Amino acid sequence: MVKFKPHALNSCYPTMKGFRFSKFVPEKDEDKNTFEQLLDVFLQLVTMTGGDAAEALSWLTDLDKRYNMTKPGYGIGDFIEDLKSKGYLDEKQGNGGFKITGKAEQTIRKSALEEIFGKLKRGKGGQHKTNHTGPGEERGNDRRPFAFGDNLDQIALTDSLRNAQINHGFSGDFLLTEDDLEVVESEASTQTSTVLMIDISHSMILYGEDRITPAKKVAMALAELVKTRYPKDTLDVIVFGNDAWQIEIKDLPYLQVGPYHTNTVAGLELAMDLLRRRKNPNKQIFMITDGKPTCLKVGIKYYKNSFGIDSKILKETLKLAAQCRKMKIPVTTFMIASDPYLKEFVKEFTTVNNGNAYYSNLQGLGHLIFEDYRRNRTKRF
């Protein structure tokens, strides 16, 4: 990331105010030792290589040659030994290869959460706010008169004292009655079941842009967020290409793009099936894609058309969008492409579903998903 620092403009122009920006190279984090710094880079490379530890170590060795990341007394060989001793790396039996461990997978998810969503303060219950008031863990802004059964910690003390002064005046004997009391409404909280759909069609790595790695990072960060901040929620992850299938959270670092078309219908059908099994009243689908639906399975054969928007595929896709709306399952589409005709497809799909849509670059994808998930509502862009 390029950061900048400001410089004051030439003082010979006293009436002008502004800044001149030059490139700023941040200093290394002195709180991290060489192992920790290399670990950060290694985990990033593992994500990019689809969980191939050997390839990530090869890339890391090449980067070390170029940028002198290690020290004279600590080389990549020492780093590999530390990875094994600290439980991040296992040596495969027989062929001398490597594979990352469950500890490494969890660390990757935590790193993704930190990178994309920043440092989050863990809440007590980790639940989602609604537009309704009722029993909950977060205090709202609304006030109402005290009623029998209200907890004492709900009393708005300042407002209640003000009411007492208004109602009874400033007499020598201060008087506070039940009628003076006001309480703060707590915000009702809900549980949410989410299905995250990730497009793994070939276009996710075409045109010189790696779109699958940011999508994986978002999925890993969202999974870690649900586990730590919203533990009562559920998150299912599915991928869709020619077909759709569910993957485990632990398998996300190994996810790779295939020689697939985009069967959005199969993804939506599987997402709806998963959500039918969930008992939570609030259900939603997040779909990360970079293109239009181009594939449909008819019986045992695949119907494919990559040229423009195919009316037959579009009809089936919109039919499922309407079914999701009938089931009260909003679909939030994160389109990481900006072609005008793709926007038209997303607009029509969103209208039929009554869902939400974002048009995002890869850098802003994670923040948009986090905000939509946390607020449980959409902000239109």
Coordinates of C-alpha atoms in Angstrom, one line a residue:
M1 CA 0.0 0.0 0.0
V2 CA 1.3 3.5 -0.8
K3 CA 1.0 6.0 1.9
F4 CA 1.7 9.7 1.8
K5 CA 2.8 12.4 4.1
P6 CA 2.0 16.1 3.6
H7 CA 4.5 19.0 3.1
A8 CA 3.6 22.6 3.5
L9 CA 3.6 24.6 0.3
N10 CA 6.3 27.2 -0.4
S11 CA 6.1 30.0 2.2
C12 CA 6.6 32.7 -0.4
Y13 CA 2.9 32.3 -1.2
P14 CA 1.4 33.2 2.2
T15 CA -2.2 33.3 0.8
M16 CA -2.1 29.8 -0.5
K17 CA -2.9 26.8 1.7
G18 CA -2.5 23.2 0.8
F19 CA -0.2 20.2 0.7
R20 CA 2.3 18.6 -1.7
F21 CA 2.3 14.9 -1.4
S22 CA 5.3 12.6 -1.8
K23 CA 5.7 8.8 -1.5
F24 CA 6.0 7.6 2.0
V25 CA 7.6 4.2 2.8
P26 CA 6.5 3.0 6.3
E27 CA 9.1 1.6 8.6
K28 CA 9.1 -2.1 9.5
D29 CA 7.2 -3.2 12.5
E30 CA 9.9 -3.4 15.2
D31 CA 7.5 -5.3 17.5
K32 CA 7.6 -8.3 15.2
N33 CA 10.7 -10.5 14.9
T34 CA 11.9 -12.0 11.6
F35 CA 9.8 -15.1 12.0
E36 CA 6.6 -13.2 12.5
Q37 CA 7.3 -10.9 9.6
L38 CA 8.0 -13.8 7.3
L39 CA 4.9 -15.6 8.6
D40 CA 2.7 -12.7 7.5
V41 CA 4.1 -12.9 4.0
F42 CA 4.0 -16.7 3.9
L43 CA 0.3 -16.8 4.9
Q44 CA -0.5 -14.3 2.2
L45 CA 1.3 -16.4 -0.4
V46 CA -0.4 -19.6 0.8
T47 CA -3.8 -18.0 0.1
M48 CA -2.7 -17.0 -3.4
T49 CA -1.4 -20.4 -4.2
G50 CA -4.6 -22.2 -3.1
G51 CA -3.0 -23.8 -0.1
D52 CA 0.1 -25.0 -1.9
A53 CA 2.7 -24.6 0.9
A54 CA 5.7 -25.7 -1.3
E55 CA 4.9 -23.2 -4.0
A56 CA 4.4 -20.5 -1.4
L57 CA 7.8 -21.3 0.1
S58 CA 9.4 -21.1 -3.4
W59 CA 7.8 -17.7 -3.9
L60 CA 9.0 -16.6 -0.5
T61 CA 12.6 -17.7 -1.3
D62 CA 12.5 -15.7 -4.5
L63 CA 11.2 -12.6 -2.6
D64 CA 14.0 -13.0 -0.1
K65 CA 16.6 -12.9 -2.8
R66 CA 15.1 -9.7 -4.2
Y67 CA 14.3 -7.8 -1.1
N68 CA 16.6 -9.3 1.6
M69 CA 13.8 -10.2 4.0
T70 CA 15.9 -12.5 6.2
K71 CA 19.0 -11.8 8.3
P72 CA 22.5 -13.3 8.1
G73 CA 21.8 -15.5 11.1
Y74 CA 18.3 -16.5 10.1
G75 CA 17.4 -17.8 6.6
I76 CA 14.4 -19.4 4.9
G77 CA 15.6 -22.8 6.0
D78 CA 15.4 -21.7 9.7
F79 CA 12.0 -20.2 9.0
I80 CA 10.8 -23.6 7.6
E81 CA 12.0 -25.4 10.7
D82 CA 10.3 -22.9 12.9
L83 CA 7.0 -23.3 10.9
K84 CA 7.2 -27.1 11.6
S85 CA 8.2 -26.7 15.3
K86 CA 5.5 -24.1 16.0
G87 CA 2.8 -26.2 14.4
Y88 CA 2.1 -24.3 11.2
L89 CA 3.6 -26.8 8.7
D90 CA 3.6 -30.6 8.4
E91 CA 5.9 -32.6 6.2
K92 CA 4.1 -35.0 3.9
Q93 CA 5.1 -38.6 4.4
G94 CA 7.1 -40.2 1.5
N95 CA 7.5 -37.3 -1.0
G96 CA 9.1 -34.7 1.2
G97 CA 6.5 -32.1 0.5
F98 CA 4.7 -29.8 2.9
K99 CA 1.1 -29.0 3.9
I100 CA -0.3 -26.4 6.2
T101 CA -1.9 -27.4 9.4
G102 CA -5.2 -26.5 11.1
K103 CA -3.4 -23.9 13.1
A104 CA -2.1 -22.2 10.0
E105 CA -5.7 -22.3 8.5
Q106 CA -7.1 -20.5 11.6
T107 CA -4.2 -18.0 11.5
I108 CA -5.0 -17.2 7.9
R109 CA -8.6 -16.5 8.8
K110 CA -7.6 -14.3 11.6
S111 CA -5.1 -12.4 9.4
A112 CA -7.8 -11.9 6.8
L113 CA -10.2 -10.6 9.4
E114 CA -7.5 -8.1 10.6
E115 CA -6.6 -7.1 7.1
I116 CA -10.1 -6.5 5.8
F117 CA -12.2 -5.5 8.7
G118 CA -9.6 -4.0 11.0
K119 CA -9.4 -4.3 14.8
L120 CA -12.9 -5.1 16.0
K121 CA -13.9 -4.8 19.6
R122 CA -15.6 -8.0 20.6
G123 CA -19.2 -7.5 21.8
K124 CA -20.9 -9.3 24.6
G125 CA -23.5 -11.2 22.6
G126 CA -22.5 -10.5 19.0
Q127 CA -25.9 -10.1 17.6
H128 CA -27.5 -8.0 14.9
K129 CA -29.6 -4.9 15.5
T130 CA -33.1 -4.7 14.2
N131 CA -35.5 -1.8 13.6
H132 CA -37.7 -3.0 16.5
T133 CA -37.3 -2.4 20.3
G134 CA -37.4 -5.2 22.8
P135 CA -35.2 -7.4 24.9
G136 CA -31.6 -7.1 23.9
E137 CA -28.1 -6.4 25.0
E138 CA -27.5 -2.9 23.4
R139 CA -29.0 0.3 24.7
G140 CA -30.9 2.3 22.1
N141 CA -31.7 6.0 21.9
D142 CA -35.5 5.9 22.5
R143 CA -37.0 6.8 25.9
R144 CA -40.3 5.9 27.4
P145 CA -42.1 6.0 30.8
F146 CA -41.1 3.4 33.3
A147 CA -43.4 0.4 33.5
F148 CA -43.7 -2.5 36.0
G149 CA -41.1 -5.2 35.1
D150 CA -38.5 -2.8 33.7
N151 CA -34.9 -3.5 35.0
L152 CA -33.4 -0.8 37.1
D153 CA -30.3 -0.6 34.9
Q154 CA -32.6 0.7 32.1
I155 CA -33.6 3.8 34.0
A156 CA -32.3 7.0 32.3
L157 CA -31.1 8.8 35.5
T158 CA -30.5 12.2 34.0
D159 CA -33.8 12.4 32.2
S160 CA -35.7 11.1 35.3
L161 CA -34.1 13.7 37.6
R162 CA -35.0 16.4 35.1
N163 CA -38.6 15.2 35.0
A164 CA -38.8 15.3 38.8
Q165 CA -37.5 18.9 38.9
I166 CA -40.1 19.9 36.2
N167 CA -43.0 18.1 37.9
H168 CA -42.2 19.0 41.5
G169 CA -40.1 22.1 41.5
F170 CA -36.9 22.9 43.5
S171 CA -38.4 22.4 47.0
G172 CA -36.3 21.6 50.0
D173 CA -37.4 18.0 50.0
F174 CA -36.5 16.6 46.6
L175 CA -39.3 14.4 45.3
L176 CA -38.9 11.6 42.7
T177 CA -41.9 9.5 41.9
E178 CA -42.5 6.5 39.6
D179 CA -44.2 8.9 37.2
D180 CA -41.0 10.8 36.8
L181 CA -39.0 7.8 35.7
E182 CA -37.9 7.2 32.1
V183 CA -36.2 4.1 30.8
V184 CA -33.9 3.6 27.8
E185 CA -35.3 1.1 25.3
S186 CA -32.9 -1.7 24.5
E187 CA -32.6 -2.8 20.9
A188 CA -34.0 -6.2 20.0
S189 CA -31.4 -8.6 18.6
T190 CA -31.7 -11.4 16.2
Q191 CA -29.9 -14.4 14.9
T192 CA -29.1 -14.5 11.2
S193 CA -28.3 -17.4 8.8
T194 CA -26.1 -16.4 5.9
V195 CA -25.0 -18.3 2.8
L196 CA -22.0 -16.9 1.0
M197 CA -21.8 -17.8 -2.7
I198 CA -18.4 -17.5 -4.4
D199 CA -18.1 -17.5 -8.2
I200 CA -15.1 -19.8 -9.2
S201 CA -15.6 -19.5 -13.0
H202 CA -12.6 -19.0 -15.1
S203 CA -13.2 -15.3 -15.5
M204 CA -12.2 -14.8 -11.9
I205 CA -8.6 -15.0 -13.0
L206 CA -8.8 -13.7 -16.5
Y207 CA -7.7 -10.3 -17.9
G208 CA -4.6 -10.2 -15.7
E209 CA -6.5 -9.7 -12.5
D210 CA -6.7 -12.1 -9.6
R211 CA -10.2 -11.9 -8.3
I212 CA -10.5 -15.2 -6.5
T213 CA -7.8 -14.4 -3.8
P214 CA -9.7 -11.3 -2.5
A215 CA -12.9 -13.3 -2.6
K216 CA -11.3 -16.0 -0.5
K217 CA -10.0 -13.5 2.0
V218 CA -13.4 -12.0 2.4
A219 CA -14.9 -15.4 3.0
M220 CA -12.3 -16.3 5.6
A221 CA -12.7 -13.0 7.4
L222 CA -16.5 -13.3 7.4
A223 CA -16.2 -16.8 8.8
E224 CA -13.9 -15.6 11.6
L225 CA -16.1 -12.7 12.3
V226 CA -19.2 -14.9 12.7
K227 CA -17.3 -17.3 15.0
T228 CA -15.9 -14.5 17.3
R229 CA -18.5 -11.7 17.2
Y230 CA -21.7 -13.3 16.1
P231 CA -21.4 -16.9 17.5
K232 CA -25.1 -17.5 17.4
D233 CA -25.3 -16.9 13.7
T234 CA -24.7 -19.5 11.0
L235 CA -22.5 -19.1 7.9
D236 CA -22.5 -21.6 5.0
V237 CA -20.1 -21.2 2.1
I238 CA -20.8 -22.5 -1.4
V239 CA -18.9 -22.2 -4.6
F240 CA -20.4 -22.2 -8.1
G241 CA -19.0 -22.9 -11.6
N242 CA -20.7 -25.3 -13.9
D243 CA -22.2 -26.8 -10.7
A244 CA -22.4 -25.7 -7.1
W245 CA -21.3 -27.4 -4.0
Q246 CA -20.7 -26.6 -0.3
I247 CA -17.2 -26.3 1.2
E248 CA -16.0 -26.3 4.7
I249 CA -14.6 -23.1 6.3
K250 CA -11.3 -24.9 6.8
D251 CA -11.0 -25.5 3.0
L252 CA -11.2 -21.9 2.0
P253 CA -7.4 -21.4 1.7
Y254 CA -7.3 -24.2 -0.9
L255 CA -10.1 -22.8 -3.1
Q256 CA -9.1 -22.4 -6.7
V257 CA -10.7 -21.3 -9.9
G258 CA -11.6 -24.0 -12.5
P259 CA -12.3 -24.1 -16.2
Y260 CA -15.9 -23.4 -15.5
H261 CA -18.8 -21.3 -16.8
T262 CA -21.1 -19.5 -14.3
N263 CA -24.1 -21.5 -13.2
T264 CA -25.8 -19.0 -10.9
V265 CA -29.0 -21.1 -10.9
A266 CA -27.2 -24.0 -9.3
G267 CA -25.7 -21.8 -6.7
L268 CA -29.0 -20.2 -5.7
E269 CA -30.8 -23.6 -5.6
L270 CA -28.2 -25.0 -3.2
A271 CA -28.2 -21.8 -1.1
M272 CA -32.0 -22.0 -0.7
D273 CA -31.8 -25.6 0.2
L274 CA -29.3 -24.9 3.0
L275 CA -31.4 -22.0 4.3
R276 CA -34.5 -24.1 4.4
R277 CA -32.8 -26.2 7.1
R278 CA -32.0 -23.3 9.3
K279 CA -34.4 -22.4 12.0
N280 CA -33.4 -18.7 12.3
P281 CA -36.2 -16.4 11.0
N282 CA -33.6 -14.0 9.4
K283 CA -31.9 -15.5 6.3
Q284 CA -29.8 -13.9 3.6
I285 CA -27.6 -14.8 0.7
F286 CA -24.4 -12.9 -0.2
M287 CA -23.2 -13.6 -3.8
I288 CA -19.7 -12.6 -5.0
T289 CA -19.4 -12.7 -8.7
D290 CA -17.7 -10.9 -11.6
G291 CA -20.0 -11.8 -14.4
K292 CA -23.3 -12.9 -15.8
P293 CA -24.8 -16.4 -15.6
T294 CA -23.6 -18.4 -18.6
C295 CA -24.5 -22.0 -17.7
L296 CA -27.6 -24.0 -16.9
K297 CA -28.0 -27.7 -16.2
V298 CA -30.9 -29.3 -18.1
G299 CA -31.2 -32.9 -17.1
I300 CA -27.8 -34.4 -17.3
K301 CA -26.5 -31.9 -19.9
Y302 CA -25.2 -28.4 -19.6
Y303 CA -26.6 -25.5 -21.6
K304 CA -23.9 -22.9 -22.0
N305 CA -23.7 -19.5 -23.7
S306 CA -20.9 -17.0 -22.9
F307 CA -22.0 -14.4 -25.5
G308 CA -24.1 -11.7 -23.9
I309 CA -27.1 -12.4 -21.7
D310 CA -28.8 -15.6 -22.8
S311 CA -32.6 -15.2 -22.4
K312 CA -33.1 -18.9 -21.4
I313 CA -30.5 -18.7 -18.6
L314 CA -31.7 -15.3 -17.5
K315 CA -35.3 -16.5 -17.2
E316 CA -34.3 -19.4 -14.9
T317 CA -32.1 -17.1 -12.8
L318 CA -34.8 -14.5 -12.3
K319 CA -37.3 -17.3 -11.5
L320 CA -35.1 -18.3 -8.5
A321 CA -34.7 -14.6 -7.5
A322 CA -38.5 -14.4 -7.2
Q323 CA -38.6 -17.6 -5.2
C324 CA -36.0 -16.2 -2.8
R325 CA -38.2 -13.1 -2.4
K326 CA -41.2 -15.3 -1.7
M327 CA -39.2 -17.1 1.0
K328 CA -38.1 -13.7 2.4
I329 CA -34.5 -14.4 1.6
P330 CA -32.8 -11.2 0.3
V331 CA -29.9 -11.7 -2.0
T332 CA -27.1 -9.2 -1.8
T333 CA -25.0 -9.2 -5.0
F334 CA -21.4 -8.0 -4.9
M335 CA -20.5 -7.4 -8.5
I336 CA -16.7 -7.0 -8.9
A337 CA -17.0 -5.9 -12.5
S338 CA -18.4 -2.7 -14.0
D339 CA -19.6 -3.6 -17.6
P340 CA -22.8 -1.7 -18.3
Y341 CA -24.7 -4.8 -19.5
L342 CA -23.6 -6.6 -16.3
K343 CA -25.0 -3.8 -14.3
E344 CA -28.3 -4.1 -16.1
F345 CA -28.5 -7.8 -15.3
V346 CA -27.7 -7.1 -11.6
K347 CA -30.3 -4.3 -11.5
E348 CA -33.0 -6.6 -12.9
F349 CA -32.1 -9.5 -10.6
T350 CA -32.1 -7.2 -7.6
T351 CA -35.5 -5.7 -8.5
V352 CA -37.1 -9.2 -8.8
N353 CA -35.6 -10.3 -5.6
N354 CA -36.1 -7.0 -3.8
G355 CA -32.5 -7.5 -2.6
N356 CA -29.4 -5.4 -2.6
A357 CA -26.6 -4.7 -5.0
Y358 CA -23.1 -3.3 -4.8
Y359 CA -20.7 -2.6 -7.5
S360 CA -17.3 -2.8 -5.9
N361 CA -13.6 -3.0 -6.8
L362 CA -11.6 -5.7 -5.1
Q363 CA -10.1 -3.3 -2.5
G364 CA -13.5 -2.3 -1.2
L365 CA -15.2 -5.7 -1.3
G366 CA -14.5 -6.7 2.3
H367 CA -15.6 -3.5 3.9
L368 CA -18.9 -3.5 2.0
I369 CA -19.7 -7.1 3.0
F370 CA -18.8 -6.4 6.6
E371 CA -20.9 -3.3 6.8
D372 CA -23.9 -5.0 5.2
Y373 CA -23.6 -8.0 7.4
R374 CA -23.1 -6.0 10.6
R375 CA -26.0 -3.5 10.0
N376 CA -28.1 -6.2 8.3
R377 CA -29.3 -3.7 5.8
T378 CA -28.1 -2.1 2.6
K379 CA -26.5 1.2 1.8
R380 CA -27.0 2.0 -1.8
F381 CA -24.0 3.1 -3.9

